[in-house]
mmCIF file of C-alpha atoms in Angstrom:
data_model
loop_
_atom_site.group_PDB
_atom_site.id
_atom_site.type_symbol
_atom_site.label_atom_id
_atom_site.label_comp_id
_atom_site.label_asym_id
_atom_site.label_seq_id
_atom_site.Cartn_x
_atom_site.Cartn_y
_atom_site.Cartn_z
ATOM 1 C CA MET A 948 157.518 -13.982 -7.965
ATOM 2 C CA SER A 949 158.635 -16.647 -5.462
ATOM 3 C CA SER A 950 156.318 -18.698 -3.296
ATOM 4 C CA LEU A 951 157.331 -16.428 -0.428
ATOM 5 C CA GLN A 952 155.648 -13.384 -1.939
ATOM 6 C CA THR A 953 152.262 -12.820 -3.499
ATOM 7 C CA ALA A 954 151.120 -9.628 -5.129
ATOM 8 C CA SER A 955 147.380 -10.149 -4.814
ATOM 9 C CA GLY A 956 147.173 -9.775 -1.047
ATOM 10 C CA GLU A 957 144.781 -12.717 -0.851
ATOM 11 C CA SER A 958 145.374 -16.202 0.431
ATOM 12 C CA PRO A 959 144.571 -18.857 -2.137
ATOM 13 C CA LEU A 960 141.530 -20.751 -0.905
ATOM 14 C CA GLY A 961 142.565 -23.108 1.858
ATOM 15 C CA ASP A 962 146.276 -22.248 1.705
ATOM 16 C CA PRO A 963 147.702 -20.560 4.783
ATOM 17 C CA CYS A 964 149.524 -17.276 4.354
ATOM 18 C CA PHE A 965 151.823 -15.210 6.515
ATOM 19 C CA TYR A 966 150.743 -11.572 6.823
ATOM 20 C CA ILE A 967 151.919 -8.313 8.339
ATOM 21 C CA ASP A 968 149.477 -5.549 9.260
ATOM 22 C CA ALA A 969 150.846 -2.064 9.985
ATOM 23 C CA ASP A 970 149.300 1.046 11.497
ATOM 24 C CA VAL A 971 149.505 3.481 8.593
ATOM 25 C CA SER A 972 147.728 6.275 10.474
ATOM 26 C CA ARG A 973 150.747 7.491 12.424
ATOM 27 C CA GLY A 974 153.363 8.631 9.971
ATOM 28 C CA TRP A 975 154.212 5.400 8.199
ATOM 29 C CA PRO A 976 156.479 5.005 6.280
ATOM 30 C CA HIS A 977 158.330 8.179 7.350
ATOM 31 C CA GLN A 978 158.182 7.314 11.044
ATOM 32 C CA SER A 979 158.372 3.583 10.483
ATOM 33 C CA ARG A 980 160.622 2.848 13.474
ATOM 34 C CA SER A 981 157.637 3.365 15.762
ATOM 35 C CA THR A 982 155.003 1.678 13.583
ATOM 36 C CA LEU A 983 152.730 -0.789 15.357
ATOM 37 C CA CYS A 984 152.757 -4.070 13.399
ATOM 38 C CA LYS A 985 150.978 -7.399 13.763
ATOM 39 C CA PHE A 986 152.125 -10.576 12.046
ATOM 40 C CA GLY A 987 150.600 -14.006 11.881
ATOM 41 C CA VAL A 988 149.445 -16.930 9.785
ATOM 42 C CA THR A 989 145.882 -17.301 8.548
ATOM 43 C CA ASP A 990 143.930 -19.408 6.094
ATOM 44 C CA ARG A 991 141.449 -16.582 5.587
ATOM 45 C CA LYS A 992 141.778 -13.372 3.591
ATOM 46 C CA PRO A 993 144.483 -11.208 5.184
ATOM 47 C CA GLU A 994 142.192 -8.180 4.880
ATOM 48 C CA ASP A 995 139.582 -9.924 7.063
ATOM 49 C CA ARG A 996 142.247 -10.747 9.670
ATOM 50 C CA CYS A 997 143.409 -7.130 9.542
ATOM 51 C CA GLU A 998 139.910 -5.882 10.365
ATOM 52 C CA GLU A 999 139.715 -8.332 13.286
ATOM 53 C CA ASN A 1000 143.110 -7.190 14.565
ATOM 54 C CA GLU A 1001 142.057 -3.544 14.376
ATOM 55 C CA ARG A 1002 138.844 -4.305 16.307
ATOM 56 C CA ALA A 1003 140.764 -6.281 18.937
ATOM 57 C CA LEU A 1004 143.167 -3.388 19.475
ATOM 58 C CA GLN A 1005 140.252 -1.023 20.052
ATOM 59 C CA GLU A 1006 138.128 -3.350 22.204
ATOM 60 C CA GLU A 1007 140.820 -5.066 24.290
ATOM 61 C CA TRP A 1008 143.437 -2.353 24.687
ATOM 62 C CA GLY A 1009 141.677 0.898 23.749
ATOM 63 C CA ILE A 1010 144.177 1.540 20.951
ATOM 64 C CA LYS A 1011 142.748 3.203 17.850
ATOM 65 C CA THR A 1012 144.688 2.525 14.644
ATOM 66 C CA GLY A 1013 144.480 2.519 10.892
ATOM 67 C CA LEU A 1014 145.786 -0.973 10.159
ATOM 68 C CA GLU A 1015 146.447 -2.093 6.603
ATOM 69 C CA VAL A 1016 147.872 -5.302 5.210
ATOM 70 C CA VAL A 1017 151.391 -4.423 4.061
ATOM 71 C CA PHE A 1018 152.862 -7.879 3.380
ATOM 72 C CA VAL A 1019 151.475 -11.292 2.411
ATOM 73 C CA ALA A 1020 153.466 -14.448 1.672
ATOM 74 C CA THR A 1021 152.773 -18.135 1.198
ATOM 75 C CA GLY A 1022 154.928 -21.233 1.312
ATOM 76 C CA GLN A 1023 157.594 -22.171 3.856
ATOM 77 C CA ILE A 1024 157.223 -18.870 5.690
ATOM 78 C CA THR A 1025 153.890 -20.039 7.124
ATOM 79 C CA THR A 1026 155.702 -22.645 9.237
ATOM 80 C CA ALA A 1027 158.246 -20.188 10.658
ATOM 81 C CA GLU A 1028 155.906 -18.057 12.787
ATOM 82 C CA LYS A 1029 157.417 -19.083 16.147
ATOM 83 C CA GLU A 1030 160.977 -18.460 14.972
ATOM 84 C CA ILE A 1031 159.962 -15.064 13.595
ATOM 85 C CA ALA A 1032 158.314 -14.231 16.929
ATOM 86 C CA ASP A 1033 161.426 -15.300 18.847
ATOM 87 C CA TYR A 1034 163.768 -13.352 16.575
ATOM 88 C CA THR A 1035 161.699 -10.155 16.820
ATOM 89 C CA ARG A 1036 160.949 -10.379 20.565
ATOM 90 C CA PRO A 1037 163.002 -7.210 21.309
ATOM 91 C CA TRP A 1038 160.354 -5.290 19.328
ATOM 92 C CA LEU A 1039 157.527 -6.554 21.576
ATOM 93 C CA THR A 1040 155.627 -3.512 22.712
ATOM 94 C CA GLY A 1041 153.431 -1.963 25.365
ATOM 95 C CA PRO A 1042 150.572 -3.820 26.962
ATOM 96 C CA PHE A 1043 150.934 -6.971 24.882
ATOM 97 C CA GLN A 1044 151.803 -10.312 26.455
ATOM 98 C CA GLU A 1045 155.052 -12.158 25.829
ATOM 99 C CA ASN A 1046 153.499 -14.519 23.260
ATOM 100 C CA SER A 1047 151.894 -11.656 21.361
ATOM 101 C CA GLU A 1048 152.611 -11.081 17.678
ATOM 102 C CA TRP A 1049 152.399 -7.283 17.996
ATOM 103 C CA ARG A 1050 155.645 -5.406 17.414
ATOM 104 C CA ARG A 1051 156.696 -1.763 17.246
ATOM 105 C CA CYS A 1052 159.132 -1.742 14.332
ATOM 106 C CA PRO A 1053 159.650 -0.835 10.677
ATOM 107 C CA PRO A 1054 157.230 -3.034 8.669
ATOM 108 C CA ARG A 1055 159.745 -3.536 5.853
ATOM 109 C CA GLU A 1056 162.374 -4.749 8.282
ATOM 110 C CA LEU A 1057 159.876 -7.156 9.858
ATOM 111 C CA ALA A 1058 159.060 -8.536 6.387
ATOM 112 C CA ARG A 1059 162.766 -8.923 5.535
ATOM 113 C CA ILE A 1060 163.425 -10.783 8.769
ATOM 114 C CA ALA A 1061 160.424 -13.057 8.174
ATOM 115 C CA ILE A 1062 161.715 -13.950 4.697
ATOM 116 C CA LEU A 1063 165.252 -14.567 5.951
ATOM 117 C CA VAL A 1064 164.046 -16.789 8.808
ATOM 118 C CA ALA A 1065 161.884 -18.811 6.401
ATOM 119 C CA GLU A 1066 164.709 -19.160 3.873
ATOM 120 C CA ASP A 1067 167.104 -20.216 6.628
ATOM 121 C CA ARG A 1068 164.706 -23.022 7.614
ATOM 122 C CA GLN A 1069 164.846 -24.366 4.045
ATOM 123 C CA ARG A 1070 168.623 -24.885 4.211
#
């Protein structure tokens, strides 16, 4: 497994990781085009960040979801967050501000784009 992908779903202590959370309560993966996703970089456990993101959705925007961590990666991808955000801006959704990392998109496609952007930065 490359440094871009980890199977454990946990960030090694102190190492930042890139994560994608997806709302699995609304038909994912069958209706993945409309899945609400959140991506970001954290140095904490992605599961803890996911719980925080779910709470923030409920408290700040009144959106109830069933978020789960669907992708975790370490390495160069953790420095590409802004480029990933810029590239996926057309998927920005609803009440979220322009600099938000929330997207309505297929989670797998978001993960593929994140990997490609990170790999492109290495060239």
